[in-house]
Short mmCIF file of C-alpha atoms in Angstrom, two decimals:
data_model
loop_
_atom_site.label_atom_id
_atom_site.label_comp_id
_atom_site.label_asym_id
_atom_site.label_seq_id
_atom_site.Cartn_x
_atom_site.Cartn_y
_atom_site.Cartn_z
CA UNK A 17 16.91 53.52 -63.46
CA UNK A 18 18.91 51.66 -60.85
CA UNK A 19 15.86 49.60 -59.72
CA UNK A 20 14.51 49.04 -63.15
CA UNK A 21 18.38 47.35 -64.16
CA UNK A 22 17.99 45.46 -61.21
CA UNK A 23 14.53 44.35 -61.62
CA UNK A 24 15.60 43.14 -65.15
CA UNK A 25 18.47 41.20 -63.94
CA UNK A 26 16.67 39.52 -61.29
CA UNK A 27 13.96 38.32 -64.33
CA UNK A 28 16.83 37.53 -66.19
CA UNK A 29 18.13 35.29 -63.34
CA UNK A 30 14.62 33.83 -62.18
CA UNK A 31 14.77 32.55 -66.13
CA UNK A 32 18.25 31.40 -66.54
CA UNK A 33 18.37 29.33 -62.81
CA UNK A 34 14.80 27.56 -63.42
CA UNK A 35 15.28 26.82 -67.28
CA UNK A 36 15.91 22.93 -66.94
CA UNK A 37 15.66 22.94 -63.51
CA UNK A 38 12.93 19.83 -61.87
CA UNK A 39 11.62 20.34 -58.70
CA UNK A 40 11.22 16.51 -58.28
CA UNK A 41 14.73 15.31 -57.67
CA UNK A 42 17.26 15.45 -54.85
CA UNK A 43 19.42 18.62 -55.70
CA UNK A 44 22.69 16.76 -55.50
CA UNK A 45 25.80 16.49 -57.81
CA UNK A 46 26.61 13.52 -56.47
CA UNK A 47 23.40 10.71 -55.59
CA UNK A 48 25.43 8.96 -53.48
CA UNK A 49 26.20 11.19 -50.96
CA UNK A 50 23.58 12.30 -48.39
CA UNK A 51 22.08 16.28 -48.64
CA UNK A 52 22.06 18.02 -45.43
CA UNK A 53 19.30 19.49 -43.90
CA UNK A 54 18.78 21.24 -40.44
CA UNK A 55 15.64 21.73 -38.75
CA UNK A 56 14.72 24.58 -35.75
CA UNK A 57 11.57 25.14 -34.75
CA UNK A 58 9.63 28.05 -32.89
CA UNK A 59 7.02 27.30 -30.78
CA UNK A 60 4.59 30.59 -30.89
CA UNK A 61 1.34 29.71 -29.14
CA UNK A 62 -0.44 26.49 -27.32
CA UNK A 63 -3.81 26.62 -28.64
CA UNK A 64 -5.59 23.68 -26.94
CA UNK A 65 -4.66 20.21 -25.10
CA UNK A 66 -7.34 18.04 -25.28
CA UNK A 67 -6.42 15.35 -22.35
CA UNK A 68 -9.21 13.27 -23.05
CA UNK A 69 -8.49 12.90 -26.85
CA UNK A 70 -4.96 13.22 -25.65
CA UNK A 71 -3.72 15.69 -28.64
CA UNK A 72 -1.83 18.85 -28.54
CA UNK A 73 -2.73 21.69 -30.91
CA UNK A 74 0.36 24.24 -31.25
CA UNK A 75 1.52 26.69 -33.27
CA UNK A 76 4.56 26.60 -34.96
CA UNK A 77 7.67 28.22 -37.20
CA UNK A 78 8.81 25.90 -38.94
CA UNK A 79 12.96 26.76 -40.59
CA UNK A 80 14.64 24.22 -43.07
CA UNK A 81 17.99 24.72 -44.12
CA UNK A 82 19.74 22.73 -47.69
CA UNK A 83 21.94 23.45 -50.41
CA UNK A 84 20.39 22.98 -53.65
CA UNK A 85 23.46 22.53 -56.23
CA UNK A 86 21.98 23.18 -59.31
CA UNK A 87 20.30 26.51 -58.10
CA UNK A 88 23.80 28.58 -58.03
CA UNK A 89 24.99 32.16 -59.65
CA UNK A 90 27.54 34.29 -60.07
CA UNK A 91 26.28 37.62 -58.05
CA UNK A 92 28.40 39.91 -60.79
CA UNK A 93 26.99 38.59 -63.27
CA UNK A 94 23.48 39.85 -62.96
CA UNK A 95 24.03 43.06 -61.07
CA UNK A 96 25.14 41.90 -57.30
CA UNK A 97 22.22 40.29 -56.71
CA UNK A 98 22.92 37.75 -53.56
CA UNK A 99 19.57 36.47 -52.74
CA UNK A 100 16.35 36.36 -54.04
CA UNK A 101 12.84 35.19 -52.49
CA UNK A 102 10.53 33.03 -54.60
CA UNK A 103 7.76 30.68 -54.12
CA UNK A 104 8.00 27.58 -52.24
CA UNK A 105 6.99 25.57 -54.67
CA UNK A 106 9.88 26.51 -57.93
CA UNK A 107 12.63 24.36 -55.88
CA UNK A 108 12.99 21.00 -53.86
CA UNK A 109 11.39 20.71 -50.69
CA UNK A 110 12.17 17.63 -48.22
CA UNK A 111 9.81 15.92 -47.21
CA UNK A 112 10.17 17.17 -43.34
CA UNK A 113 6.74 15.89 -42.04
CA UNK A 114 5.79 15.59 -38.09
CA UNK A 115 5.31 11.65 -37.32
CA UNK A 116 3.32 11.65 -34.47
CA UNK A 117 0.56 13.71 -36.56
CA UNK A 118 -3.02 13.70 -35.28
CA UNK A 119 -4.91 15.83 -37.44
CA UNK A 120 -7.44 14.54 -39.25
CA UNK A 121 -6.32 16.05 -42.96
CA UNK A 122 -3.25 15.96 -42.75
CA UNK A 123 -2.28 19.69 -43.31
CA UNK A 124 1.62 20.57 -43.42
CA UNK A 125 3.14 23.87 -43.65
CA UNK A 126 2.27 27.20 -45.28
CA UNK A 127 2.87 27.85 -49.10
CA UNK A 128 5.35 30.34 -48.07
CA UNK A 129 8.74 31.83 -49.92
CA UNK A 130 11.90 30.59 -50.19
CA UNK A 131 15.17 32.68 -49.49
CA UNK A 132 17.65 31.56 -51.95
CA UNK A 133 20.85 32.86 -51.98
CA UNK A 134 23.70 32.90 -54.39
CA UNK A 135 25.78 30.14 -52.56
CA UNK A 136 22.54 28.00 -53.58
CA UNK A 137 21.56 27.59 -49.86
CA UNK A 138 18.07 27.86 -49.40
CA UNK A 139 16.03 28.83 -46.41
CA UNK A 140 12.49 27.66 -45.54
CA UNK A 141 10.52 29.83 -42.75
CA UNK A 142 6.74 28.05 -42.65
CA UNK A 143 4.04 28.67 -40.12
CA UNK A 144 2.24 25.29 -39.13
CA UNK A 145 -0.62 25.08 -36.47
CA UNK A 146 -0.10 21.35 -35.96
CA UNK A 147 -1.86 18.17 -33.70
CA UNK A 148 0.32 16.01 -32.37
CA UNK A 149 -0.16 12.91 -30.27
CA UNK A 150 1.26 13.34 -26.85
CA UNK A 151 0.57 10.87 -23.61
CA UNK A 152 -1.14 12.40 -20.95
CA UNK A 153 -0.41 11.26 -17.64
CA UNK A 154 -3.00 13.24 -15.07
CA UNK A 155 -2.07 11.06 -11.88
CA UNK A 156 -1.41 14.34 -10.11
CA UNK A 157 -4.45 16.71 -12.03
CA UNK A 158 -4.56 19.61 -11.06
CA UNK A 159 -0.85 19.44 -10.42
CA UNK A 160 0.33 17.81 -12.92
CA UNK A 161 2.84 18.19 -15.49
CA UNK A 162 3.21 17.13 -18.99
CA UNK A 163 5.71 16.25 -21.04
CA UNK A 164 4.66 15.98 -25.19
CA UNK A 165 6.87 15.01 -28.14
CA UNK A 166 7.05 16.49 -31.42
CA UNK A 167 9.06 14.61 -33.83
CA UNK A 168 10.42 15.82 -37.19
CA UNK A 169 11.72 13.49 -40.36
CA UNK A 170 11.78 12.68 -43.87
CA UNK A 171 9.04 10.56 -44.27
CA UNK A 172 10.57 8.61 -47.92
CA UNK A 173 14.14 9.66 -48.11
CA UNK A 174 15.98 7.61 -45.43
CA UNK A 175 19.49 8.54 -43.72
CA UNK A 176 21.96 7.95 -46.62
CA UNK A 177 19.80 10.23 -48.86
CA UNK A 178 18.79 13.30 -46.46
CA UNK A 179 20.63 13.59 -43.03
CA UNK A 180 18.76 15.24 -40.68
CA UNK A 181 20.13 17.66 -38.09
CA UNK A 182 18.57 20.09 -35.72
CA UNK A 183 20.14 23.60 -35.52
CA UNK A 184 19.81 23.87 -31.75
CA UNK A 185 19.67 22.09 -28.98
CA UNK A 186 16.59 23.63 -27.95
CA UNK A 187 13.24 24.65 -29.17
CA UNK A 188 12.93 28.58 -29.86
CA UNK A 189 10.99 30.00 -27.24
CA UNK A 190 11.69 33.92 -27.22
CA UNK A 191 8.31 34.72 -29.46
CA UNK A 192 6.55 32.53 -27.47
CA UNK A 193 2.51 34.02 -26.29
CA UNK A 194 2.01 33.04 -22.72
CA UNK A 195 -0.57 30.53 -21.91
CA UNK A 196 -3.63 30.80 -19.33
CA UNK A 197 -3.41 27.25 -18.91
CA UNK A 198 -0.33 25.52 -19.30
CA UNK A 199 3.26 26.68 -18.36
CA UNK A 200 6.55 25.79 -20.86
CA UNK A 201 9.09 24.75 -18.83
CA UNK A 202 11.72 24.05 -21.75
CA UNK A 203 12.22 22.20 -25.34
CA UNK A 204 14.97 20.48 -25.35
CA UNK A 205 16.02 18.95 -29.33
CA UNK A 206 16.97 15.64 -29.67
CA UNK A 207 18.49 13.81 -32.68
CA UNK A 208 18.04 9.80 -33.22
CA UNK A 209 18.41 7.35 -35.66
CA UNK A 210 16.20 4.87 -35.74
CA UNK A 211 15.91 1.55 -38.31
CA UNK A 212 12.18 0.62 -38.60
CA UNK A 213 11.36 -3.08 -38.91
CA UNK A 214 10.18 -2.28 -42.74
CA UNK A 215 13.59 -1.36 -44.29
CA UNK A 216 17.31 -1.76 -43.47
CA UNK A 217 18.43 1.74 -44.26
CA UNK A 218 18.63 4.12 -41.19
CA UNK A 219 16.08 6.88 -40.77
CA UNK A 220 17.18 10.04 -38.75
CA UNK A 221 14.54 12.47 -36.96
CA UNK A 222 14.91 15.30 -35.41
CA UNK A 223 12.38 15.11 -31.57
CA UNK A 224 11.16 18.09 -29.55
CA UNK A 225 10.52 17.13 -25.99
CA UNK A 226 7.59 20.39 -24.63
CA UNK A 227 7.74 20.55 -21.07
CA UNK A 228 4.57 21.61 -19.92
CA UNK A 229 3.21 22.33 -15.99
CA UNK A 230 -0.43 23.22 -15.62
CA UNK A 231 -1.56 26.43 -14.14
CA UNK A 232 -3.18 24.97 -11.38
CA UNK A 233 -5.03 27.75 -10.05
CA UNK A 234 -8.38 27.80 -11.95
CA UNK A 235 -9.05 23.83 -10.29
CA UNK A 236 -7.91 24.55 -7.09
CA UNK A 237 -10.62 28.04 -6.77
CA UNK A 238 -13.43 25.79 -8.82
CA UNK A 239 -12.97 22.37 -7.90
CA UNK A 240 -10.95 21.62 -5.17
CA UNK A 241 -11.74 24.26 -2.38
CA UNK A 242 -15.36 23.78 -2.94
CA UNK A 243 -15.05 20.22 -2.26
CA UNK A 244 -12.96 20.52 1.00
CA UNK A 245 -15.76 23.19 2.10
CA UNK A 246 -18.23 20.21 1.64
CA UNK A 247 -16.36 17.91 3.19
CA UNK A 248 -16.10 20.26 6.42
CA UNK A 249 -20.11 20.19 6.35
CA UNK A 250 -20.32 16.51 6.51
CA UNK A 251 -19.39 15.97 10.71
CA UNK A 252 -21.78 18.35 11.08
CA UNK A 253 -24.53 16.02 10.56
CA UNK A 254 -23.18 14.13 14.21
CA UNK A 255 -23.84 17.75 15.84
CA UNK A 256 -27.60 17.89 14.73
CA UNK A 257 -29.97 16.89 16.88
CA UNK A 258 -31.22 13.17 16.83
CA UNK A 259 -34.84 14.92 16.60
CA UNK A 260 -34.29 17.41 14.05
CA UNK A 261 -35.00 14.68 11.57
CA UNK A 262 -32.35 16.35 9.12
CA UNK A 263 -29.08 14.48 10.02
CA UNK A 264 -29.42 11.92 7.41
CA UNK A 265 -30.15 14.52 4.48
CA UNK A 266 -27.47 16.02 5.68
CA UNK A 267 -25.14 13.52 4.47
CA UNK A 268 -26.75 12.46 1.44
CA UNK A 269 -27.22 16.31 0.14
CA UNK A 270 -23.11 16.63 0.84
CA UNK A 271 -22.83 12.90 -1.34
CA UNK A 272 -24.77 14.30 -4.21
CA UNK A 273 -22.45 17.75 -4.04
CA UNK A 274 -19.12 15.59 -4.24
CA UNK A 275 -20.82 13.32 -7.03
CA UNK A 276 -21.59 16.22 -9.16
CA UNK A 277 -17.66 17.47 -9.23
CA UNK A 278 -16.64 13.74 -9.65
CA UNK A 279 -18.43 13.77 -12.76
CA UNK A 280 -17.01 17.47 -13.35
CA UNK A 281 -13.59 15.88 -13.31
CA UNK A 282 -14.40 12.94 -15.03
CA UNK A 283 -15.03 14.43 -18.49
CA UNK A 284 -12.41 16.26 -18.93
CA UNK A 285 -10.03 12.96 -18.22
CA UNK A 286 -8.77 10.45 -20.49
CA UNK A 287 -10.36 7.09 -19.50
CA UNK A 288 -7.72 5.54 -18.14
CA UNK A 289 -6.45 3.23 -15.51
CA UNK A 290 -4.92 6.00 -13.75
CA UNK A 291 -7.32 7.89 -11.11
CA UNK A 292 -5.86 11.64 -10.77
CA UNK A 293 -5.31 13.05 -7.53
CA UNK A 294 -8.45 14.91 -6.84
CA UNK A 295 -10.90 12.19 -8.38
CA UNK A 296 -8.52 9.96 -5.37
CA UNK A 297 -9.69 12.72 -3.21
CA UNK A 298 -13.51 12.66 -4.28
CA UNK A 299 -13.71 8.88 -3.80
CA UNK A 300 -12.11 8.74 -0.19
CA UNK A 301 -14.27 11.68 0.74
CA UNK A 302 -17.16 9.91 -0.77
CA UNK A 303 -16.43 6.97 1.34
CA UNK A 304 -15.98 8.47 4.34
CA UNK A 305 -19.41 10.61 4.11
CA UNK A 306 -20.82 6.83 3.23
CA UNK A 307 -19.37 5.83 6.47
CA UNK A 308 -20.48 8.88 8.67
CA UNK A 309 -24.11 8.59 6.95
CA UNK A 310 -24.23 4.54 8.11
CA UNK A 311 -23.14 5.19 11.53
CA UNK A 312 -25.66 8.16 11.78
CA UNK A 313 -28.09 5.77 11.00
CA UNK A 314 -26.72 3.07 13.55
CA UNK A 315 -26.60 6.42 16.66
CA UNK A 316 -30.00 7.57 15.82
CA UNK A 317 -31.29 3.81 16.45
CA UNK A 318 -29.57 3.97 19.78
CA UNK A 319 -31.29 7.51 20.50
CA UNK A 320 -34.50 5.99 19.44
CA UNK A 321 -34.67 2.79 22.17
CA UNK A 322 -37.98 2.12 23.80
CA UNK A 323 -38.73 1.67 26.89
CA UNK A 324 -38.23 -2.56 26.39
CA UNK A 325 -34.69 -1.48 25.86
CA UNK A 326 -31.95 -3.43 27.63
CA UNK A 327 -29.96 -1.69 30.65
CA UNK A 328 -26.16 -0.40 29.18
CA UNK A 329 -23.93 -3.16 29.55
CA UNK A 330 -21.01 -2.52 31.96
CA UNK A 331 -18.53 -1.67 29.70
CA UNK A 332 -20.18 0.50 27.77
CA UNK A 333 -21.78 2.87 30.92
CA UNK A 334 -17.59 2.61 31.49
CA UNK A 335 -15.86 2.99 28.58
CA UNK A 336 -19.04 5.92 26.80
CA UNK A 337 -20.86 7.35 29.53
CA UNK A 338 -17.13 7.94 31.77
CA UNK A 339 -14.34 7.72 29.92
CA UNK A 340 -15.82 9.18 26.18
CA UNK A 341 -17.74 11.35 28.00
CA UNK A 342 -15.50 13.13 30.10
CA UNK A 343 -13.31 12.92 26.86
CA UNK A 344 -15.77 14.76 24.88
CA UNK A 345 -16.93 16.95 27.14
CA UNK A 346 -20.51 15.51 27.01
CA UNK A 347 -22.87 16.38 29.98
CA UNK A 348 -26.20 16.93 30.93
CA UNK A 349 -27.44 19.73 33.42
CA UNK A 350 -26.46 19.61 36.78
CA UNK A 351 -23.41 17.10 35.78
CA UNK A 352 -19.85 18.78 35.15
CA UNK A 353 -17.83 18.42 32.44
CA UNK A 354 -14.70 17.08 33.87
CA UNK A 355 -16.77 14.17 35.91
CA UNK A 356 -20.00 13.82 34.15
CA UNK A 357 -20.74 10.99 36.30
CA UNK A 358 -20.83 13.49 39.53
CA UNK A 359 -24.90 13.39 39.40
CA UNK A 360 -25.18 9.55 39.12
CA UNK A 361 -22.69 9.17 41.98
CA UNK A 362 -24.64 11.12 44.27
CA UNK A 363 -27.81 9.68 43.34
CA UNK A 364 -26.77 6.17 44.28
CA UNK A 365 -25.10 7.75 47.12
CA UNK A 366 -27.95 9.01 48.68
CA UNK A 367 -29.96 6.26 47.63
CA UNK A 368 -32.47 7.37 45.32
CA UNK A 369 -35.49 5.07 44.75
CA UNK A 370 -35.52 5.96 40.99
CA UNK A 371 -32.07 4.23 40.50
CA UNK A 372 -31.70 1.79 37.97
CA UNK A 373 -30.82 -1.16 39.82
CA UNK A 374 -33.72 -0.11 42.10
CA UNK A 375 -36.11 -3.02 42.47
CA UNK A 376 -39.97 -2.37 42.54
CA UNK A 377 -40.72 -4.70 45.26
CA UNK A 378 -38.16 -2.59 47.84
CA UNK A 379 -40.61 0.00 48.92
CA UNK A 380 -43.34 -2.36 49.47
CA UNK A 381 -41.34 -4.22 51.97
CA UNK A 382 -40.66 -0.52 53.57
CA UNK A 383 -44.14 0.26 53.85
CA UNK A 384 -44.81 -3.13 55.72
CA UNK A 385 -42.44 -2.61 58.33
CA UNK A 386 -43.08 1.10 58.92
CA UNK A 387 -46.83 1.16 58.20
CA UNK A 388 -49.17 1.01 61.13
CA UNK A 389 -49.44 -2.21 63.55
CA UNK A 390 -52.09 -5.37 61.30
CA UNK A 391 -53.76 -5.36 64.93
CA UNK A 392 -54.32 -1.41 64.52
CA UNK A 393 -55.74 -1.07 61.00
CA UNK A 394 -59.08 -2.13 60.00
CA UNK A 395 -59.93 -4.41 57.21
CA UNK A 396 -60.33 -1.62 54.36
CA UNK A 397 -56.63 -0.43 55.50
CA UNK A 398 -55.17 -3.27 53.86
CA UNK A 399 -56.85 -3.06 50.52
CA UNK A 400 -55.85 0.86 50.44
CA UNK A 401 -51.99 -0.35 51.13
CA UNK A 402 -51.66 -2.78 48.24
CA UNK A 403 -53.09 -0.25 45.86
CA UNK A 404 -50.54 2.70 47.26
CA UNK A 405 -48.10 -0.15 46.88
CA UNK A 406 -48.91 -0.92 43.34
CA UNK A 407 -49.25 2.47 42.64
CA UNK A 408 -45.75 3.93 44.19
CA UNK A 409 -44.57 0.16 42.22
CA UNK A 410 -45.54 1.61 38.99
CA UNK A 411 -44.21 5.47 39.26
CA UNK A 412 -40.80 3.34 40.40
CA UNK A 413 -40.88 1.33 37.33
CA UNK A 414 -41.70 4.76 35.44
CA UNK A 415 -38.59 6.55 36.50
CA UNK A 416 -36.46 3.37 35.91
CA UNK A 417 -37.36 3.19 32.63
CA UNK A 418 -37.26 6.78 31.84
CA UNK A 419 -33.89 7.05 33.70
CA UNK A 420 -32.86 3.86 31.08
CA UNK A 421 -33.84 5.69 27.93
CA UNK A 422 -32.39 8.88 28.55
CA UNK A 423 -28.89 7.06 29.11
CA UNK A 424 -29.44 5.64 26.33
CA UNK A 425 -29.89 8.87 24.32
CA UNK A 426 -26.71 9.88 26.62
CA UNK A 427 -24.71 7.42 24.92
CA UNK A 428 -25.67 8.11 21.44
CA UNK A 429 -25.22 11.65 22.23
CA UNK A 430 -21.68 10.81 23.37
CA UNK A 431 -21.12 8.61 20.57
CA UNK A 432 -22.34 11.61 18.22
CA UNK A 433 -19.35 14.10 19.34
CA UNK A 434 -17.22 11.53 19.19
CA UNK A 435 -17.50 10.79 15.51
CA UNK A 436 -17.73 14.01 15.22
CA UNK A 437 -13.70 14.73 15.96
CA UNK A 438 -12.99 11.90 14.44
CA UNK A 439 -14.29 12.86 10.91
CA UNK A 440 -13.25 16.39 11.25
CA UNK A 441 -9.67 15.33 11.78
CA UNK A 442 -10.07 12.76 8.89
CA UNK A 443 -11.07 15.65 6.74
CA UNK A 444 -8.42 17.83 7.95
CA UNK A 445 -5.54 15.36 7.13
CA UNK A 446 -7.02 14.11 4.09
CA UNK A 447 -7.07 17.56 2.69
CA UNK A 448 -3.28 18.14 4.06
CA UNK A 449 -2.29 15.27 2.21
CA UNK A 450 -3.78 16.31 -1.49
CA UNK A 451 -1.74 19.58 -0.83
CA UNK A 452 1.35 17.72 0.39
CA UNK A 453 1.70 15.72 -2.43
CA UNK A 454 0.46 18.72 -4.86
CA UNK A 455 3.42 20.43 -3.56
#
C-alpha cells in the first residue's frame, strides 16, 4: 500500500511539474542572467587512433549539471519524494556538443534519463563513443607520444546565456579499460573563453587535453629488430668471396627486405612532412646498403684485373697492402699477420727472378756471360740459346704478371675487410642512436 501511494504521487507529480512546462526555452527566471552548467567527463575505453586519418575514437561518460527553475516541488507535498528519473527528452538539454567532431553523422549522446531532484537540479549521465580530430605528430614512431584535445561547448547559446564550467580539473580516469596500444598518461580540464570572429559575445568551452604514450613494444619485436638483423647481414656481402658470384645479390636481396618494412611503415603514417624515427632509420640504412653495394661493385673490378693491368702505384702497395693490411689482419699463406709484407721482403731480398720489377732481358744477359766460351760452341749452340732465352723470357714475364694480378686481388681483398668494419660499426652506432633518442 506504501508503494502504490507513492507510485500515485509520483504520477501525480510527473503531471503537475510538466503541465505548461516547454522543453524549448532556457529554464531561467530571469533571461538576463546566465544558467550554469558544469561538465565532467569519463573516459572508459580508446577504441581506435587512426594516425593516418588522424582521428581518435573514444568512449565516453558524459555528466551535465543545471538548475532548471521551473521544474521545482515541495517533497511533502507528494509523499517525500526528492528525486525522480525521467526521460531525457521531457526537460531542457544544453546544447553541450564536442567541436572538434569528426564523425561522419554527427551522433551525440545516448537518449538516456535524467535525475531530477526536488531542488530542480538536474543531472545528465550519457554514454558517447565519439571521433574527434586530434594532430598526430609521429616524429619519434614507435616512441612517440600523443597529445589529443577534446573540447566541450554550447554550440548556439554563447557566454552570457549558458556559462560553462568543468567540475574537475581532470578527466575521470578510475573506470578506465586498459589499452594494448596506447598508454593515458593524464587529462588535465581546461576552461577558456574564446570570441570567434563571427559574433561579439564570448563563448566559453570546457577542453580535455588526453595524454597518450604508445606501447612501443609490438614495433620494436615486428619492425624494428628485424630491420637491425638485416642491416647486420649487409657487411657481410664484403666477407664473400669475389668468386662466389653472390656478393652483389647479397646487397640487393637485404635492399628489397628494408623496402618492404619502409612501405610497412609508410601506410600506417599520415602523409606528412615529418619522417618518423624508424622510416629516418630505413632511409639511412637504405643508403648505406646503396653505398656498400656500389663499392662492392667498384672491389670486385679490382679483383677482376687482367693481366694488361697496371703495377700498384706506390702509395697504394703502402698505404693497402702494409699499413691496411697489417690493420686488418689480411694475409696470405706463408705471410704473418702482424707484417704481411714478411714474404715480399724476403723475396726481393734474396733476389727472386719472378719479382715485379724484374726485367725479362736480365737473365739473358746472365746466360751470356756464364754460358760456354762463342769459340767453344758450335753453330747450332747459338740458335738453342736464344730459344732457352726466349723461353726462360716468357715463364719470367708469366710469373710477373701472375705475381701482378694476385696483388691486385690482395688489395681488393684488403679493401673488402676494410669496408667491412667500417659498415659494421656504422650499423652498430646507427642502431645505438634510434635507441638513444627512443629513450
Amino acid at each position: 500500500g506504501c508503494q502504490g501511494a507513492q507510485g500515485r504521487f509520483a504520477y501525480k507529480l510527473l503531471h503537475d511539474l510538466f503541465t505548461n512546462y516547454s522543453s524549448a526555452l532556457r529554464p531561467t527566471e530571469d533571461t538576463d542572467r546566465a544558467l550554469n552548467v558544469t561538465l565532467q567527463v569519463t573516459l572508459s575505453q580508446i577504441i581506435d587512433m587512426d594516425e593516418r586519418n588522424q582521428v581518435l575514437t573514444s568512449y565516453l561518460w558524459v555528466r551535465q549539471a543545471w538548475l532548471d527553475a521551473h521544474l521545482t516541488w515541495d517533497k511533502d507535498a507528494y509523499d517525500g519524494i526528492d528525486s525522480i528519473r525521467i526521460p531525457s527528452s521531457y526537460v531542457w538539454r544544453p546544447d553541450i556538443i564536442l567541436y572538434n567532431n569528426a564523425d561522419d553523422h554527427f551522433g551525440g549522446s545516448m537518449e538516456t534519463n535524467v535525475v531530477l531532484r526536488s531542488d530542480g537540479h538536474i543531472m545528465w549521465d550519457s554514454p558517447a563513443i565519439t571521433k574527434s580530430s586530434c594532430k598526430v605528430d609521429v616524429s619519434y614512431f614507435p616512441f612517440d607520444g600523443q597529445q589529443c584535445l577534446l573540447t566541450f561547448g554550447s554550440w548556439t547559446y554563447n557566454g552570457n546565456q549558458i556559462n560553462l564550467h568543468n567540475q574537475l580539473d581532470t578527466g575521470d580516469l578510475t573506470d578506465f579499460v586498459e589499452n594494448v596500444e596506447w598508454e593515458v598518461l593524464g587529462m588535465p580540464a581546461k576552461r577558456n573563453v574564446i570570441t570567434y570572429g563571427c559574433c561579439s559575445e564570448p563563448y566559453p568551452d570546457v577542453t580535455y587535453t588526453l595524454h597518450l604514450r604508445r606501447r612501443a613494444s609490438f614495433y620494436v619485436f615486428n619492425l624494428l629488430l628485424p630491420c637491425i638483423m638485416v642491416s647486420f647481414l649487409a657487411p657481410l656481402s664484403f666477407y664473400l668471396p669475389a668468386d662466389s658470384g653472390e656478393k652483389v645479390s647479397l646487397g640487393v636481396t637485404v635492399l628489397l627486405a628494408l623496402t618492404v618494412f619502409q612501405l610497412l611503415v609508410a601506410e600506417s603514417m599520415p602523409p606528412s612532412e615529418s619522417v618518423p624515427l624508424i622510416g629516418k632509420y630505413y632511409i639511412a640504412t637504405m643508403t648505406m646498403i646503396t653505398a656498400s653495394t656500389a663499392l662492392t661493385i667498384f672491389i670486385m673490378n679490382i679483383h677482376h684485373c687482367g693481366p694488361g693491368a697496371r703495377p700498384i702505384p706506390a702509395w697504394a702497395r703502402r698505404l693497402i697492402l702494409h699499413h691496411m693490411a697489417r690493420l686488418c689482419c689480411v694475409y696470405e699463406v706463408g705471410e704473418s699477420c702482424k707484417n704481411p709484407q714478411q714474404a715480399l721482403a724476403e723475396q726481393v731480398s734474396r733476389g727472386d727472378p719472378g719479382g715485379p720489377g724484374e726485367s725479362p732481358g736480365k737473365g739473358e744477359v746472365g746466360m751470356k756471360a756464364g754460358g760456354c766460351p762463342r769459340g767453344r760452341c758450335l753453330c747450332h749452340h747459338d740458335g738453342l740459346l736464344r730459344n732457352v732465352n726466349y723461353i726462360a723470357g716468357c715463364f719470367r714475364h708469366h710469373r710477373a704478371t701472375q705475381r701482378r694480378t694476385s696483388e691486385w686481388k690482395k688489395v681488393a681483398k684488403v679493401m673488402d675487410r676494410f669496408f667491412m668494419w667500417v659498415f659494421f660499426l656504422m650499423v652498430f652506432f646507427m642502431s645505438l642512436l634510434i635507441l638513444g633518442k627512443a629513450a
